[in-house]
Amino acid sequence: MTKGRLEAFTDGVLAIIITIMVLEMKVPHGGDFKDLEPLLPVFLSYVLSFIYLAIYWNNHHHMMQTVTHVNGKILWANMHLLFWLSLVPFVTGWMGENHFTIASVSTYGIVLLGAAIAYWLLQRLIIKSHGKDSILALALGKDLKGKISPILYVIGILGAFLNIWISGIMFILVAIIWLAPDMRIEHALKNKTNKL
Amino acid sequence: MTKGRLEAFTDGVLAIIITIMVLEMKVPHGGDFKDLEPLLPVFLSYVLSFIYLAIYWNNHHHMMQTVTHVNGKILWANMHLLFWLSLVPFVTGWMGENHFTIASVSTYGIVLLGAAIAYWLLQRLIIKSHGKDSILALALGKDLKGKISPILYVIGILGAFLNIWISGIMFILVAIIWLAPDMRIEHALKNKTNKL
Amino acid sequence: MTKGRLEAFTDGVLAIIITIMVLEMKVPHGGDFKDLEPLLPVFLSYVLSFIYLAIYWNNHHHMMQTVTHVNGKILWANMHLLFWLSLVPFVTGWMGENHFTIASVSTYGIVLLGAAIAYWLLQRLIIKSHGKDSILALALGKDLKGKISPILYVIGILGAFLNIWISGIMFILVAIIWLAPDMRIEHALKNKTNKL
Amino acid sequence: MTKGRLEAFTDGVLAIIITIMVLEMKVPHGGDFKDLEPLLPVFLSYVLSFIYLAIYWNNHHHMMQTVTHVNGKILWANMHLLFWLSLVPFVTGWMGENHFTIASVSTYGIVLLGAAIAYWLLQRLIIKSHGKDSILALALGKDLKGKISPILYVIGILGAFLNIWISGIMFILVAIIWLAPDMRIEHALKNKTNKL
């Protein structure tokens, strides 16, 4: 039951974050197609952030399927993750409205990095409480994706000061890496079931 | 359990979309009945979009009743649907505030078309993973509604350049076609149960 | 399962409506206590609407406990109820910001009346599909509250043109009548259980 | 089932409150790091309120695990708690945007105090309906935390008129006291299980 409510709360927060982001796309006063043009950077930022939040939801969903019990520490680690994700609409709006300035792109990367670290911490705590033979631990293995992502984020954050395209490529690259996140856990779940 | 959380997340996002749309109706500064007048187009847009989102929720709800398992692809197809639907408040507000200009009405249709295609894709993936004898496949049959709707949307999108009433009629027509969406699946569910 | 998702969606929409209403209380620019003064009417409107939405949630919650199955008509009747309730933040903000003008108070009453009629329709459909001996039918009995409320609303709507205090008293009166709504259904549930 | 829906609704409202708070951080017009500076007080207020709401969610979650049945009074006591919490985004935004004036800091404390009293009332009603030997009653014991917090809030509310740092320290202190809230109930649940 505990787990159910943690999932429900996380779903609620993610659903709201993903939806209020669209409020940053202010309805233009003019009614022509050209009035949509200035919104293009905001729209592109929105698409990227939507994909990131969808990835987080998907991964969270898969991770929680391996979880059998939660404790106070896990609840707080989850809250910590939600805190970073709750900042996404703000940095998305800031980046979009200012047409990708160095500061806004770099700050966007910092928030993504914060969320990635928070997710990693949550994963650690779950594995710690479920044991090294738990499905999650087996599924992650060496967790290559989890190790590479922060490095790419840091390149993105610092790269913005040279050329914001470096950041753009890094942030898109991480998204692509994670777009197929489930295979590991889905396979691990199947293996575990087959062995029984 | 997977299915449950997919439904919960979808419910959350749809509930928020349907509710924040009303925020586009800005409270007028004057306090007389005549101050409500300029809001009429926004209100009518809101009613239409509310009905569309209610139709999507109803259909999604019926479709998911036939689903027994979900996979990564279905999760992403669902996210894709939510992406298009998340744009509805924006286009609703734009169309309403600019009193149904060609561009805004046409863009509204594009978003509806995008959502329809996304829904169709989701349906395809569910049928693919559940088989041609699945309840959903039997319920849809030749899926006449699903085939006609995109055509009507395209007429609505292009028709706006001739006369926005063409679009209006098309978008209302599709809504009417879908207002009683459940019968097929409800019947199919009954038939399946009766045969067992 | 159907019923569960109907409840979940309704909970989501009501939770959002109740919460975004508070966004109509715009943060004042000054930082003194006196800067809160102009917000008093908005705050009072908020309190009243909060109580109304809480009553609806409570009653919906009790009503759904007696429901064993839902159909397409019930889903749409529920959507219709949510439509009226979704207009509450708008009329609350309008009424509060314009310090209770005749038009805004009267419109507020119209939305409350619309919601009451929608609730009554939903109740009818549930009783129709569950039978006259259903717990809900027995619990409601002659449904005195349900019959008096619309009359009080109409007095409130028309009374605004004489004196807005008439409306105020009517709307508060209806809220008081409904504040203890559960007894009937709670008793009926107990009786039914005792008989078995 | 009743309990489940109470939890779901509370989760929904808390998820929305926690997320719309971030909307008070208005996206700055400039795109440099220095444009973020004026947002610092708003951000700090946001972090404090986020922690408070997370504490409430965590405690509510633990408290509800000990609950086996709910009644109309408990539903209303819960609504009363949500009412106070729904005011948090408003006072957070007011306090942040006005850089911690006496009035805004003091009002922030009043809302926290209101929520604390509402939580205490809810707890009372649950214990009353579950008995003095209930898990919750045993877990709370003399409820030292519950008794100290209101005193600290009052010091914070009145202290603002001397020096707003007094308030700041009090509000942070209460947060720290509650950050590890679960142990009591987690232990009580274990003890109860062990005895059986």
PDB file of N, CA and C in Angstrom, chain A residues 18 20-28 35-51 88-101 104 108, chain B residues 83 86-87 90, chain D residues 27-29:
ATOM      1  N   ILE A  18       4.265  18.227 -16.217  1.00  0.00           N
ATOM      2  CA  ILE A  18       4.245  18.080 -17.672  1.00  0.00           C
ATOM      3  C   ILE A  18       3.157  18.975 -18.296  1.00  0.00           C
ATOM      4  N   ILE A  20       1.623  21.860 -16.735  1.00  0.00           N
ATOM      5  CA  ILE A  20       1.711  23.310 -16.538  1.00  0.00           C
ATOM      6  C   ILE A  20       2.839  23.918 -17.364  1.00  0.00           C
ATOM      7  N   MET A  21       3.766  23.095 -17.799  1.00  0.00           N
ATOM      8  CA  MET A  21       4.817  23.602 -18.686  1.00  0.00           C
ATOM      9  C   MET A  21       4.211  24.299 -19.892  1.00  0.00           C
ATOM     10  N   VAL A  22       3.102  23.749 -20.362  1.00  0.00           N
ATOM     11  CA  VAL A  22       2.470  24.283 -21.556  1.00  0.00           C
ATOM     12  C   VAL A  22       1.917  25.693 -21.295  1.00  0.00           C
ATOM     13  N   LEU A  23       1.712  26.015 -20.001  1.00  0.00           N
ATOM     14  CA  LEU A  23       1.248  27.369 -19.669  1.00  0.00           C
ATOM     15  C   LEU A  23       2.322  28.417 -19.942  1.00  0.00           C
ATOM     16  N   GLU A  24       3.592  27.970 -20.028  1.00  0.00           N
ATOM     17  CA  GLU A  24       4.669  28.921 -20.345  1.00  0.00           C
ATOM     18  C   GLU A  24       4.572  29.390 -21.804  1.00  0.00           C
ATOM     19  N   MET A  25       3.871  28.606 -22.631  1.00  0.00           N
ATOM     20  CA  MET A  25       3.620  29.058 -24.011  1.00  0.00           C
ATOM     21  C   MET A  25       2.447  30.016 -23.959  1.00  0.00           C
ATOM     22  N   LYS A  26       2.750  31.295 -23.785  1.00  0.00           N
ATOM     23  CA  LYS A  26       1.688  32.292 -23.674  1.00  0.00           C
ATOM     24  C   LYS A  26       0.964  32.445 -25.016  1.00  0.00           C
ATOM     25  N   VAL A  27      -0.356  32.445 -24.970  1.00  0.00           N
ATOM     26  CA  VAL A  27      -1.160  32.628 -26.175  1.00  0.00           C
ATOM     27  C   VAL A  27      -0.805  33.978 -26.810  1.00  0.00           C
ATOM     28  N   PRO A  28      -0.380  33.991 -28.103  1.00  0.00           N
ATOM     29  CA  PRO A  28      -0.004  35.262 -28.733  1.00  0.00           C
ATOM     30  C   PRO A  28      -1.223  36.150 -28.993  1.00  0.00           C
ATOM     31  N   ASP A  35       2.412  34.959 -36.013  1.00  0.00           N
ATOM     32  CA  ASP A  35       2.421  35.254 -34.578  1.00  0.00           C
ATOM     33  C   ASP A  35       2.876  34.050 -33.751  1.00  0.00           C
ATOM     34  N   LEU A  36       2.909  32.898 -34.394  1.00  0.00           N
ATOM     35  CA  LEU A  36       3.392  31.702 -33.686  1.00  0.00           C
ATOM     36  C   LEU A  36       4.911  31.637 -33.697  1.00  0.00           C
ATOM     37  N   GLU A  37       5.511  32.322 -34.695  1.00  0.00           N
ATOM     38  CA  GLU A  37       6.965  32.239 -34.877  1.00  0.00           C
ATOM     39  C   GLU A  37       7.779  32.500 -33.610  1.00  0.00           C
ATOM     40  N   PRO A  38       7.506  33.615 -32.890  1.00  0.00           N
ATOM     41  CA  PRO A  38       8.329  33.873 -31.693  1.00  0.00           C
ATOM     42  C   PRO A  38       8.199  32.778 -30.643  1.00  0.00           C
ATOM     43  N   LEU A  39       7.165  31.943 -30.769  1.00  0.00           N
ATOM     44  CA  LEU A  39       6.957  30.878 -29.789  1.00  0.00           C
ATOM     45  C   LEU A  39       7.786  29.634 -30.097  1.00  0.00           C
ATOM     46  N   LEU A  40       8.409  29.611 -31.299  1.00  0.00           N
ATOM     47  CA  LEU A  40       9.113  28.397 -31.707  1.00  0.00           C
ATOM     48  C   LEU A  40      10.150  27.928 -30.681  1.00  0.00           C
ATOM     49  N   PRO A  41      11.033  28.821 -30.176  1.00  0.00           N
ATOM     50  CA  PRO A  41      12.000  28.339 -29.177  1.00  0.00           C
ATOM     51  C   PRO A  41      11.320  27.808 -27.915  1.00  0.00           C
ATOM     52  N   VAL A  42      10.220  28.450 -27.496  1.00  0.00           N
ATOM     53  CA  VAL A  42       9.502  27.961 -26.315  1.00  0.00           C
ATOM     54  C   VAL A  42       8.925  26.577 -26.608  1.00  0.00           C
ATOM     55  N   PHE A  43       8.415  26.411 -27.832  1.00  0.00           N
ATOM     56  CA  PHE A  43       7.825  25.129 -28.208  1.00  0.00           C
ATOM     57  C   PHE A  43       8.887  24.023 -28.236  1.00  0.00           C
ATOM     58  N   LEU A  44      10.040  24.334 -28.818  1.00  0.00           N
ATOM     59  CA  LEU A  44      11.109  23.333 -28.882  1.00  0.00           C
ATOM     60  C   LEU A  44      11.586  22.956 -27.481  1.00  0.00           C
ATOM     61  N   SER A  45      11.716  23.951 -26.600  1.00  0.00           N
ATOM     62  CA  SER A  45      12.087  23.666 -25.205  1.00  0.00           C
ATOM     63  C   SER A  45      11.040  22.768 -24.564  1.00  0.00           C
ATOM     64  N   TYR A  46       9.775  23.079 -24.874  1.00  0.00           N
ATOM     65  CA  TYR A  46       8.685  22.282 -24.307  1.00  0.00           C
ATOM     66  C   TYR A  46       8.784  20.828 -24.749  1.00  0.00           C
ATOM     67  N   VAL A  47       9.018  20.625 -26.049  1.00  0.00           N
ATOM     68  CA  VAL A  47       9.116  19.255 -26.568  1.00  0.00           C
ATOM     69  C   VAL A  47      10.242  18.498 -25.860  1.00  0.00           C
ATOM     70  N   LEU A  48      11.395  19.144 -25.743  1.00  0.00           N
ATOM     71  CA  LEU A  48      12.538  18.477 -25.091  1.00  0.00           C
ATOM     72  C   LEU A  48      12.201  18.122 -23.642  1.00  0.00           C
ATOM     73  N   SER A  49      11.623  19.069 -22.921  1.00  0.00           N
ATOM     74  CA  SER A  49      11.313  18.820 -21.510  1.00  0.00           C
ATOM     75  C   SER A  49      10.218  17.770 -21.364  1.00  0.00           C
ATOM     76  N   PHE A  50       9.256  17.793 -22.284  1.00  0.00           N
ATOM     77  CA  PHE A  50       8.196  16.778 -22.267  1.00  0.00           C
ATOM     78  C   PHE A  50       8.822  15.388 -22.387  1.00  0.00           C
ATOM     79  N   ILE A  51       9.758  15.248 -23.335  1.00  0.00           N
ATOM     80  CA  ILE A  51      10.416  13.951 -23.527  1.00  0.00           C
ATOM     81  C   ILE A  51      11.178  13.548 -22.265  1.00  0.00           C
ATOM     82  N   VAL A  88      11.757  22.085 -13.629  1.00  0.00           N
ATOM     83  CA  VAL A  88      11.857  21.977 -15.085  1.00  0.00           C
ATOM     84  C   VAL A  88      10.976  23.010 -15.817  1.00  0.00           C
ATOM     85  N   PRO A  89       9.702  23.191 -15.418  1.00  0.00           N
ATOM     86  CA  PRO A  89       8.892  24.191 -16.143  1.00  0.00           C
ATOM     87  C   PRO A  89       9.519  25.583 -16.104  1.00  0.00           C
ATOM     88  N   PHE A  90      10.084  25.949 -14.952  1.00  0.00           N
ATOM     89  CA  PHE A  90      10.716  27.262 -14.830  1.00  0.00           C
ATOM     90  C   PHE A  90      11.896  27.406 -15.806  1.00  0.00           C
ATOM     91  N   VAL A  91      12.833  26.466 -15.774  1.00  0.00           N
ATOM     92  CA  VAL A  91      14.007  26.596 -16.645  1.00  0.00           C
ATOM     93  C   VAL A  91      13.641  26.414 -18.114  1.00  0.00           C
ATOM     94  N   THR A  92      12.616  25.602 -18.377  1.00  0.00           N
ATOM     95  CA  THR A  92      12.150  25.440 -19.766  1.00  0.00           C
ATOM     96  C   THR A  92      11.624  26.780 -20.289  1.00  0.00           C
ATOM     97  N   GLY A  93      10.799  27.421 -19.480  1.00  0.00           N
ATOM     98  CA  GLY A  93      10.241  28.710 -19.876  1.00  0.00           C
ATOM     99  C   GLY A  93      11.327  29.768 -20.041  1.00  0.00           C
ATOM    100  N   TRP A  94      12.257  29.772 -19.111  1.00  0.00           N
ATOM    101  CA  TRP A  94      13.321  30.784 -19.148  1.00  0.00           C
ATOM    102  C   TRP A  94      14.182  30.615 -20.405  1.00  0.00           C
ATOM    103  N   MET A  95      14.556  29.362 -20.679  1.00  0.00           N
ATOM    104  CA  MET A  95      15.381  29.050 -21.849  1.00  0.00           C
ATOM    105  C   MET A  95      14.646  29.406 -23.133  1.00  0.00           C
ATOM    106  N   GLY A  96      13.380  29.062 -23.193  1.00  0.00           N
ATOM    107  CA  GLY A  96      12.613  29.302 -24.417  1.00  0.00           C
ATOM    108  C   GLY A  96      12.364  30.778 -24.668  1.00  0.00           C
ATOM    109  N   GLU A  97      11.976  31.488 -23.611  1.00  0.00           N
ATOM    110  CA  GLU A  97      11.612  32.891 -23.805  1.00  0.00           C
ATOM    111  C   GLU A  97      12.813  33.768 -24.129  1.00  0.00           C
ATOM    112  N   ASN A  98      13.983  33.361 -23.673  1.00  0.00           N
ATOM    113  CA  ASN A  98      15.190  34.152 -23.934  1.00  0.00           C
ATOM    114  C   ASN A  98      16.011  33.598 -25.089  1.00  0.00           C
ATOM    115  N   HIS A  99      15.393  32.727 -25.883  1.00  0.00           N
ATOM    116  CA  HIS A  99      16.021  32.177 -27.094  1.00  0.00           C
ATOM    117  C   HIS A  99      17.383  31.577 -26.808  1.00  0.00           C
ATOM    118  N   PHE A 100      17.443  30.709 -25.813  1.00  0.00           N
ATOM    119  CA  PHE A 100      18.647  29.917 -25.558  1.00  0.00           C
ATOM    120  C   PHE A 100      19.890  30.752 -25.265  1.00  0.00           C
ATOM    121  N   THR A 101      19.834  31.628 -24.270  1.00  0.00           N
ATOM    122  CA  THR A 101      21.047  32.330 -23.832  1.00  0.00           C
ATOM    123  C   THR A 101      21.944  31.343 -23.088  1.00  0.00           C
ATOM    124  N   SER A 104      20.693  30.564 -19.482  1.00  0.00           N
ATOM    125  CA  SER A 104      19.480  29.759 -19.355  1.00  0.00           C
ATOM    126  C   SER A 104      19.722  28.313 -19.779  1.00  0.00           C
ATOM    127  N   TYR A 108      19.435  25.140 -17.323  1.00  0.00           N
ATOM    128  CA  TYR A 108      18.608  23.997 -17.709  1.00  0.00           C
ATOM    129  C   TYR A 108      19.380  22.700 -17.475  1.00  0.00           C
TER     130      TYR A 108
ATOM    131  N   PHE B  83       0.954  14.153 -25.402  1.00  0.00           N
ATOM    132  CA  PHE B  83       1.648  15.333 -25.922  1.00  0.00           C
ATOM    133  C   PHE B  83       0.703  16.184 -26.767  1.00  0.00           C
ATOM    134  N   SER B  86      -1.927  17.779 -24.717  1.00  0.00           N
ATOM    135  CA  SER B  86      -1.431  18.865 -23.851  1.00  0.00           C
ATOM    136  C   SER B  86      -1.385  20.197 -24.593  1.00  0.00           C
ATOM    137  N   LEU B  87      -1.427  20.141 -25.917  1.00  0.00           N
ATOM    138  CA  LEU B  87      -1.415  21.380 -26.704  1.00  0.00           C
ATOM    139  C   LEU B  87      -2.818  21.974 -26.859  1.00  0.00           C
ATOM    140  N   PHE B  90      -3.580  25.433 -25.228  1.00  0.00           N
ATOM    141  CA  PHE B  90      -2.934  26.521 -25.958  1.00  0.00           C
ATOM    142  C   PHE B  90      -3.734  26.911 -27.202  1.00  0.00           C
TER     143      PHE B  90
ATOM    144  N   VAL D  27       9.171  33.604 -14.718  1.00  0.00           N
ATOM    145  CA  VAL D  27      10.336  33.557 -15.610  1.00  0.00           C
ATOM    146  C   VAL D  27      10.841  34.982 -15.845  1.00  0.00           C
ATOM    147  N   PRO D  28      12.128  35.278 -15.521  1.00  0.00           N
ATOM    148  CA  PRO D  28      12.639  36.645 -15.707  1.00  0.00           C
ATOM    149  C   PRO D  28      12.769  36.997 -17.197  1.00  0.00           C
ATOM    150  N   HIS D  29      12.659  38.299 -17.494  1.00  0.00           N
ATOM    151  CA  HIS D  29      12.716  38.713 -18.899  1.00  0.00           C
ATOM    152  C   HIS D  29      14.129  38.652 -19.453  1.00  0.00           C
TER     153      HIS D  29
END
